[in-house]
Amino acid sequence: MHVIARICNDFPTKFGLPRQSGLVPGLQSRIVLEKEYRIPQALRGLEGYSHIWLLWEFHQAKRESWSPTVRPPRLGGNTRMGVFATRSPFRPNPIGLSCVKLEAIVQEAEGPVLIVSGADLMDGTPIYDIKPYLPYADCHPEATGGFAAEVMDHGLQVEIPEEILSLIPKERHEALMGVLAQDPRPGYQQDPDRIYGFSFSGMEIRFTVKGQVLTVCQVEKIEK
């Protein structure tokens, strides 16, 4: 197995990342191929597809051992399910699978770069393969969603005071609002008085959640 590319985006850590691909369409990422794979011919024909599959590695969730059961965040972090009935990063093999929208293929100094939206990978994640999404084979409208569908939520109402919103670049507003609406908190943390925070696009975003309302209370630029 060889790493063929790495993803570049606004999430230096896993906290705050969407829990599944496609949940935040406004979140854009760049897929930069490793040097030996920066061959335009390898991407010939890919521009004809609207979506692609990414096979990647949970590179920050490697463990020497594995557990047959895990506690999915969607169930509050307290109920155990079989690891193969979940998309938990803690697996026998740390392999991730995501379907993202292919926005464009652009030529940059480092070679062809894929611009995608809706990814749930953190910055620097190694990618092992890229495959086209085939609607006639990959789309199953009749599919059932197991316990994940049973506990589906409708997201949070996000409130950002104007004086705080003005500190965030306008081109990042849509992506950040989408991420916050998905409720970035760990499933087992529901303290309305707690201030949570995560890094996004060079900023530390701090917020509280009371009921179904998430309020951003502070934004600070991260000093490099």
PDB file of C-alpha atoms in Angstrom:
ATOM      1  CA  MET A   1       0.000   0.000   0.000  1.00  0.00           C
ATOM      2  CA  HIS A   2       1.345   3.406  -0.996  1.00  0.00           C
ATOM      3  CA  VAL A   3       0.062   6.858  -0.098  1.00  0.00           C
ATOM      4  CA  ILE A   4      -0.896   8.502  -3.404  1.00  0.00           C
ATOM      5  CA  ALA A   5      -2.103  11.875  -2.093  1.00  0.00           C
ATOM      6  CA  ARG A   6      -2.843  13.973   0.958  1.00  0.00           C
ATOM      7  CA  ILE A   7      -5.745  16.255   1.657  1.00  0.00           C
ATOM      8  CA  CYS A   8      -5.352  19.925   2.528  1.00  0.00           C
ATOM      9  CA  ASN A   9      -8.112  21.853   4.298  1.00  0.00           C
ATOM     10  CA  ASP A  10      -9.052  24.030   7.272  1.00  0.00           C
ATOM     11  CA  PHE A  11      -9.019  21.312   9.969  1.00  0.00           C
ATOM     12  CA  PRO A  12      -5.599  20.722  11.593  1.00  0.00           C
ATOM     13  CA  THR A  13      -7.231  18.462  14.223  1.00  0.00           C
ATOM     14  CA  LYS A  14     -10.116  16.005  14.104  1.00  0.00           C
ATOM     15  CA  PHE A  15     -12.290  17.949  16.564  1.00  0.00           C
ATOM     16  CA  GLY A  16     -15.012  19.753  14.641  1.00  0.00           C
ATOM     17  CA  LEU A  17     -14.779  17.617  11.522  1.00  0.00           C
ATOM     18  CA  PRO A  18     -18.112  16.509  10.028  1.00  0.00           C
ATOM     19  CA  ARG A  19     -18.836  12.971  11.214  1.00  0.00           C
ATOM     20  CA  GLN A  20     -19.627  11.785   7.693  1.00  0.00           C
ATOM     21  CA  SER A  21     -18.766  12.954   4.207  1.00  0.00           C
ATOM     22  CA  GLY A  22     -21.299  15.079   2.355  1.00  0.00           C
ATOM     23  CA  LEU A  23     -22.858  16.625   5.469  1.00  0.00           C
ATOM     24  CA  VAL A  24     -21.227  20.032   4.913  1.00  0.00           C
ATOM     25  CA  PRO A  25     -21.178  20.747   1.153  1.00  0.00           C
ATOM     26  CA  GLY A  26     -19.637  24.177   1.689  1.00  0.00           C
ATOM     27  CA  LEU A  27     -16.460  22.706   3.152  1.00  0.00           C
ATOM     28  CA  GLN A  28     -13.817  22.609   0.416  1.00  0.00           C
ATOM     29  CA  SER A  29     -10.527  20.707   0.375  1.00  0.00           C
ATOM     30  CA  ARG A  30      -7.606  20.195  -1.987  1.00  0.00           C
ATOM     31  CA  ILE A  31      -6.246  16.756  -2.803  1.00  0.00           C
ATOM     32  CA  VAL A  32      -2.546  17.049  -3.593  1.00  0.00           C
ATOM     33  CA  LEU A  33      -0.966  14.036  -5.234  1.00  0.00           C
ATOM     34  CA  GLU A  34       2.371  12.682  -4.032  1.00  0.00           C
ATOM     35  CA  LYS A  35       5.262  13.463  -6.392  1.00  0.00           C
ATOM     36  CA  GLU A  36       5.386  10.113  -8.207  1.00  0.00           C
ATOM     37  CA  TYR A  37       1.629  10.232  -8.926  1.00  0.00           C
ATOM     38  CA  ARG A  38       1.484  13.788 -10.292  1.00  0.00           C
ATOM     39  CA  ILE A  39       0.875  12.514 -13.782  1.00  0.00           C
ATOM     40  CA  PRO A  40      -2.008  14.190 -15.666  1.00  0.00           C
ATOM     41  CA  GLN A  41      -2.703  10.994 -17.617  1.00  0.00           C
ATOM     42  CA  ALA A  42      -3.607   9.221 -14.370  1.00  0.00           C
ATOM     43  CA  LEU A  43      -6.592  11.564 -14.024  1.00  0.00           C
ATOM     44  CA  ARG A  44      -7.711  11.400 -17.654  1.00  0.00           C
ATOM     45  CA  GLY A  45     -11.508  11.048 -17.774  1.00  0.00           C
ATOM     46  CA  LEU A  46     -12.045  11.816 -14.075  1.00  0.00           C
ATOM     47  CA  GLU A  47     -13.429  15.254 -14.937  1.00  0.00           C
ATOM     48  CA  GLY A  48     -16.528  13.541 -16.306  1.00  0.00           C
ATOM     49  CA  TYR A  49     -17.625  12.407 -12.841  1.00  0.00           C
ATOM     50  CA  SER A  50     -19.407  14.612 -10.306  1.00  0.00           C
ATOM     51  CA  HIS A  51     -18.373  12.573  -7.260  1.00  0.00           C
ATOM     52  CA  ILE A  52     -15.450  10.376  -6.259  1.00  0.00           C
ATOM     53  CA  TRP A  53     -14.619   7.851  -3.551  1.00  0.00           C
ATOM     54  CA  LEU A  54     -11.591   8.392  -1.348  1.00  0.00           C
ATOM     55  CA  LEU A  55      -9.920   5.496   0.449  1.00  0.00           C
ATOM     56  CA  TRP A  56      -7.771   6.864   3.239  1.00  0.00           C
ATOM     57  CA  GLU A  57      -6.129   6.157   6.575  1.00  0.00           C
ATOM     58  CA  PHE A  58      -7.227   7.077  10.094  1.00  0.00           C
ATOM     59  CA  HIS A  59      -3.607   8.033  10.702  1.00  0.00           C
ATOM     60  CA  GLN A  60      -4.276   9.455  14.161  1.00  0.00           C
ATOM     61  CA  ALA A  61      -6.351   6.536  15.373  1.00  0.00           C
ATOM     62  CA  LYS A  62      -3.879   3.670  15.037  1.00  0.00           C
ATOM     63  CA  ARG A  63      -3.862   1.106  17.836  1.00  0.00           C
ATOM     64  CA  GLU A  64      -1.971  -2.098  18.490  1.00  0.00           C
ATOM     65  CA  SER A  65      -5.171  -3.944  19.384  1.00  0.00           C
ATOM     66  CA  TRP A  66      -8.830  -3.668  18.438  1.00  0.00           C
ATOM     67  CA  SER A  67     -12.179  -4.092  20.159  1.00  0.00           C
ATOM     68  CA  PRO A  68     -15.152  -5.982  18.689  1.00  0.00           C
ATOM     69  CA  THR A  69     -17.474  -3.268  20.020  1.00  0.00           C
ATOM     70  CA  VAL A  70     -17.276   0.539  20.005  1.00  0.00           C
ATOM     71  CA  ARG A  71     -19.394   3.414  21.363  1.00  0.00           C
ATOM     72  CA  PRO A  72     -20.734   5.484  18.445  1.00  0.00           C
ATOM     73  CA  PRO A  73     -21.047   9.255  19.119  1.00  0.00           C
ATOM     74  CA  ARG A  74     -24.473   9.173  17.458  1.00  0.00           C
ATOM     75  CA  LEU A  75     -25.706   7.051  20.378  1.00  0.00           C
ATOM     76  CA  GLY A  76     -24.317   9.455  22.966  1.00  0.00           C
ATOM     77  CA  GLY A  77     -21.064   7.572  23.489  1.00  0.00           C
ATOM     78  CA  ASN A  78     -22.630   5.216  26.040  1.00  0.00           C
ATOM     79  CA  THR A  79     -24.106   2.376  23.950  1.00  0.00           C
ATOM     80  CA  ARG A  80     -21.859  -0.273  22.435  1.00  0.00           C
ATOM     81  CA  MET A  81     -22.308  -1.591  18.904  1.00  0.00           C
ATOM     82  CA  GLY A  82     -20.316  -4.022  16.821  1.00  0.00           C
ATOM     83  CA  VAL A  83     -17.347  -2.298  15.193  1.00  0.00           C
ATOM     84  CA  PHE A  84     -18.429  -3.533  11.757  1.00  0.00           C
ATOM     85  CA  ALA A  85     -21.875  -1.938  12.260  1.00  0.00           C
ATOM     86  CA  THR A  86     -20.255   1.488  12.678  1.00  0.00           C
ATOM     87  CA  ARG A  87     -17.892   3.864  10.938  1.00  0.00           C
ATOM     88  CA  SER A  88     -15.739   4.310  14.018  1.00  0.00           C
ATOM     89  CA  PRO A  89     -12.058   5.114  13.308  1.00  0.00           C
ATOM     90  CA  PHE A  90     -10.998   2.458  15.825  1.00  0.00           C
ATOM     91  CA  ARG A  91     -10.981  -0.624  13.602  1.00  0.00           C
ATOM     92  CA  PRO A  92      -8.813  -3.689  12.926  1.00  0.00           C
ATOM     93  CA  ASN A  93      -7.426  -1.749   9.952  1.00  0.00           C
ATOM     94  CA  PRO A  94      -7.570   2.092  10.092  1.00  0.00           C
ATOM     95  CA  ILE A  95      -9.189   2.489   6.673  1.00  0.00           C
ATOM     96  CA  GLY A  96     -11.651   5.281   5.900  1.00  0.00           C
ATOM     97  CA  LEU A  97     -14.059   5.597   2.967  1.00  0.00           C
ATOM     98  CA  SER A  98     -15.615   8.896   1.889  1.00  0.00           C
ATOM     99  CA  CYS A  99     -17.696  10.064  -1.043  1.00  0.00           C
ATOM    100  CA  VAL A 100     -16.961  13.689  -1.972  1.00  0.00           C
ATOM    101  CA  LYS A 101     -18.037  16.018  -4.751  1.00  0.00           C
ATOM    102  CA  LEU A 102     -15.385  16.720  -7.374  1.00  0.00           C
ATOM    103  CA  GLU A 103     -15.562  20.465  -7.973  1.00  0.00           C
ATOM    104  CA  ALA A 104     -12.595  20.839 -10.317  1.00  0.00           C
ATOM    105  CA  ILE A 105      -9.203  19.557 -11.377  1.00  0.00           C
ATOM    106  CA  VAL A 106      -6.725  22.422 -11.516  1.00  0.00           C
ATOM    107  CA  GLN A 107      -3.101  22.672 -12.549  1.00  0.00           C
ATOM    108  CA  GLU A 108      -0.891  24.095  -9.819  1.00  0.00           C
ATOM    109  CA  ALA A 109       2.850  24.348  -9.303  1.00  0.00           C
ATOM    110  CA  GLU A 110       2.915  20.899  -7.701  1.00  0.00           C
ATOM    111  CA  GLY A 111       0.934  19.359 -10.552  1.00  0.00           C
ATOM    112  CA  PRO A 112      -2.770  18.509 -10.945  1.00  0.00           C
ATOM    113  CA  VAL A 113      -4.804  19.148  -7.794  1.00  0.00           C
ATOM    114  CA  LEU A 114      -8.354  17.943  -7.120  1.00  0.00           C
ATOM    115  CA  ILE A 115     -10.741  20.444  -5.536  1.00  0.00           C
ATOM    116  CA  VAL A 116     -13.458  18.590  -3.626  1.00  0.00           C
ATOM    117  CA  SER A 117     -16.301  19.518  -1.291  1.00  0.00           C
ATOM    118  CA  GLY A 118     -17.991  17.690   1.560  1.00  0.00           C
ATOM    119  CA  ALA A 119     -14.921  15.832   2.844  1.00  0.00           C
ATOM    120  CA  ASP A 120     -14.707  14.561   6.428  1.00  0.00           C
ATOM    121  CA  LEU A 121     -10.901  14.205   6.490  1.00  0.00           C
ATOM    122  CA  MET A 122      -8.550  16.347   8.550  1.00  0.00           C
ATOM    123  CA  ASP A 123      -5.682  18.272   7.005  1.00  0.00           C
ATOM    124  CA  GLY A 124      -2.772  16.035   6.001  1.00  0.00           C
ATOM    125  CA  THR A 125      -4.750  12.776   5.919  1.00  0.00           C
ATOM    126  CA  PRO A 126      -3.028  10.215   3.672  1.00  0.00           C
ATOM    127  CA  ILE A 127      -5.123   8.939   0.762  1.00  0.00           C
ATOM    128  CA  TYR A 128      -4.521   5.482  -0.698  1.00  0.00           C
ATOM    129  CA  ASP A 129      -6.853   5.515  -3.676  1.00  0.00           C
ATOM    130  CA  ILE A 130      -9.302   7.613  -5.673  1.00  0.00           C
ATOM    131  CA  LYS A 131     -12.175   5.956  -7.531  1.00  0.00           C
ATOM    132  CA  PRO A 132     -15.106   7.419  -9.492  1.00  0.00           C
ATOM    133  CA  TYR A 133     -18.578   7.270  -7.944  1.00  0.00           C
ATOM    134  CA  LEU A 134     -20.910   5.351 -10.273  1.00  0.00           C
ATOM    135  CA  PRO A 135     -24.581   6.302  -9.754  1.00  0.00           C
ATOM    136  CA  TYR A 136     -25.919   3.173 -11.501  1.00  0.00           C
ATOM    137  CA  ALA A 137     -23.952   0.893  -9.177  1.00  0.00           C
ATOM    138  CA  ASP A 138     -23.277   2.915  -6.028  1.00  0.00           C
ATOM    139  CA  CYS A 139     -26.655   4.577  -5.459  1.00  0.00           C
ATOM    140  CA  HIS A 140     -29.229   2.489  -3.560  1.00  0.00           C
ATOM    141  CA  PRO A 141     -32.325   4.596  -2.712  1.00  0.00           C
ATOM    142  CA  GLU A 142     -33.981   1.595  -1.071  1.00  0.00           C
ATOM    143  CA  ALA A 143     -31.134   1.079   1.423  1.00  0.00           C
ATOM    144  CA  THR A 144     -31.856   1.109   5.163  1.00  0.00           C
ATOM    145  CA  GLY A 145     -29.719   3.023   7.653  1.00  0.00           C
ATOM    146  CA  GLY A 146     -29.777   0.832  10.760  1.00  0.00           C
ATOM    147  CA  PHE A 147     -29.463   2.555  14.125  1.00  0.00           C
ATOM    148  CA  ALA A 148     -27.795   5.573  12.474  1.00  0.00           C
ATOM    149  CA  ALA A 149     -31.030   6.467  10.670  1.00  0.00           C
ATOM    150  CA  GLU A 150     -33.115   5.877  13.794  1.00  0.00           C
ATOM    151  CA  VAL A 151     -31.290   8.582  15.751  1.00  0.00           C
ATOM    152  CA  MET A 152     -30.931  11.058  12.877  1.00  0.00           C
ATOM    153  CA  ASP A 153     -31.000  14.656  14.127  1.00  0.00           C
ATOM    154  CA  HIS A 154     -31.850  17.834  12.266  1.00  0.00           C
ATOM    155  CA  GLY A 155     -28.886  19.926  13.353  1.00  0.00           C
ATOM    156  CA  LEU A 156     -28.493  22.951  15.580  1.00  0.00           C
ATOM    157  CA  GLN A 157     -29.488  26.562  15.115  1.00  0.00           C
ATOM    158  CA  VAL A 158     -26.246  28.543  14.825  1.00  0.00           C
ATOM    159  CA  GLU A 159     -25.930  32.095  16.109  1.00  0.00           C
ATOM    160  CA  ILE A 160     -22.818  34.222  15.548  1.00  0.00           C
ATOM    161  CA  PRO A 161     -22.888  37.861  16.722  1.00  0.00           C
ATOM    162  CA  GLU A 162     -22.023  40.309  13.936  1.00  0.00           C
ATOM    163  CA  GLU A 163     -18.902  41.580  15.698  1.00  0.00           C
ATOM    164  CA  ILE A 164     -17.569  38.015  15.830  1.00  0.00           C
ATOM    165  CA  LEU A 165     -18.709  37.069  12.328  1.00  0.00           C
ATOM    166  CA  SER A 166     -16.754  40.044  10.963  1.00  0.00           C
ATOM    167  CA  LEU A 167     -13.534  38.408  12.205  1.00  0.00           C
ATOM    168  CA  ILE A 168     -14.099  35.381   9.966  1.00  0.00           C
ATOM    169  CA  PRO A 169     -13.285  35.608   6.224  1.00  0.00           C
ATOM    170  CA  LYS A 170     -16.520  35.723   4.213  1.00  0.00           C
ATOM    171  CA  GLU A 171     -15.450  32.803   2.031  1.00  0.00           C
ATOM    172  CA  ARG A 172     -15.361  30.641   5.197  1.00  0.00           C
ATOM    173  CA  HIS A 173     -18.816  31.568   6.526  1.00  0.00           C
ATOM    174  CA  GLU A 174     -20.808  28.853   4.759  1.00  0.00           C
ATOM    175  CA  ALA A 175     -18.405  26.060   5.677  1.00  0.00           C
ATOM    176  CA  LEU A 176     -18.133  27.111   9.316  1.00  0.00           C
ATOM    177  CA  MET A 177     -21.904  27.487   9.726  1.00  0.00           C
ATOM    178  CA  GLY A 178     -22.385  24.024   8.248  1.00  0.00           C
ATOM    179  CA  VAL A 179     -19.805  22.487  10.567  1.00  0.00           C
ATOM    180  CA  LEU A 180     -21.325  24.115  13.653  1.00  0.00           C
ATOM    181  CA  ALA A 181     -24.867  23.088  12.706  1.00  0.00           C
ATOM    182  CA  GLN A 182     -23.733  19.453  12.778  1.00  0.00           C
ATOM    183  CA  ASP A 183     -22.873  19.847  16.504  1.00  0.00           C
ATOM    184  CA  PRO A 184     -19.098  19.291  16.817  1.00  0.00           C
ATOM    185  CA  ARG A 185     -19.319  18.293  20.494  1.00  0.00           C
ATOM    186  CA  PRO A 186     -18.508  14.730  21.553  1.00  0.00           C
ATOM    187  CA  GLY A 187     -21.770  12.809  21.892  1.00  0.00           C
ATOM    188  CA  TYR A 188     -21.295  12.306  25.622  1.00  0.00           C
ATOM    189  CA  GLN A 189     -20.803  16.009  26.442  1.00  0.00           C
ATOM    190  CA  GLN A 190     -24.004  18.014  26.886  1.00  0.00           C
ATOM    191  CA  ASP A 191     -23.015  20.664  29.458  1.00  0.00           C
ATOM    192  CA  PRO A 192     -24.814  23.940  28.551  1.00  0.00           C
ATOM    193  CA  ASP A 193     -22.297  26.007  30.559  1.00  0.00           C
ATOM    194  CA  ARG A 194     -19.196  24.527  28.994  1.00  0.00           C
ATOM    195  CA  ILE A 195     -17.249  26.465  26.359  1.00  0.00           C
ATOM    196  CA  TYR A 196     -16.078  24.202  23.552  1.00  0.00           C
ATOM    197  CA  GLY A 197     -13.451  25.044  20.977  1.00  0.00           C
ATOM    198  CA  PHE A 198     -11.743  23.773  17.846  1.00  0.00           C
ATOM    199  CA  SER A 199      -9.253  24.976  15.260  1.00  0.00           C
ATOM    200  CA  PHE A 200     -10.572  26.008  11.866  1.00  0.00           C
ATOM    201  CA  SER A 201      -8.756  27.846   9.062  1.00  0.00           C
ATOM    202  CA  GLY A 202      -6.113  29.314  11.358  1.00  0.00           C
ATOM    203  CA  MET A 203      -8.662  30.393  13.979  1.00  0.00           C
ATOM    204  CA  GLU A 204      -9.784  29.037  17.332  1.00  0.00           C
ATOM    205  CA  ILE A 205     -13.596  28.899  17.333  1.00  0.00           C
ATOM    206  CA  ARG A 206     -15.223  28.832  20.783  1.00  0.00           C
ATOM    207  CA  PHE A 207     -18.911  28.192  21.359  1.00  0.00           C
ATOM    208  CA  THR A 208     -21.612  27.082  23.779  1.00  0.00           C
ATOM    209  CA  VAL A 209     -24.703  24.966  23.175  1.00  0.00           C
ATOM    210  CA  LYS A 210     -27.956  25.406  25.051  1.00  0.00           C
ATOM    211  CA  GLY A 211     -30.812  23.248  23.897  1.00  0.00           C
ATOM    212  CA  GLN A 212     -30.796  23.342  20.108  1.00  0.00           C
ATOM    213  CA  VAL A 213     -28.983  26.671  19.842  1.00  0.00           C
ATOM    214  CA  LEU A 214     -25.231  26.921  19.318  1.00  0.00           C
ATOM    215  CA  THR A 215     -23.725  30.344  19.970  1.00  0.00           C
ATOM    216  CA  VAL A 216     -20.207  31.316  18.938  1.00  0.00           C
ATOM    217  CA  CYS A 217     -18.762  33.379  21.785  1.00  0.00           C
ATOM    218  CA  GLN A 218     -15.175  33.965  20.660  1.00  0.00           C
ATOM    219  CA  VAL A 219     -12.905  33.751  17.638  1.00  0.00           C
ATOM    220  CA  GLU A 220      -9.137  34.096  17.970  1.00  0.00           C
ATOM    221  CA  LYS A 221      -6.480  33.927  15.311  1.00  0.00           C
ATOM    222  CA  ILE A 222      -3.958  31.192  15.999  1.00  0.00           C
ATOM    223  CA  GLU A 223      -0.442  32.544  16.117  1.00  0.00           C
ATOM    224  CA  LYS A 224       2.006  30.407  14.152  1.00  0.00           C
TER     225      LYS A 224
END
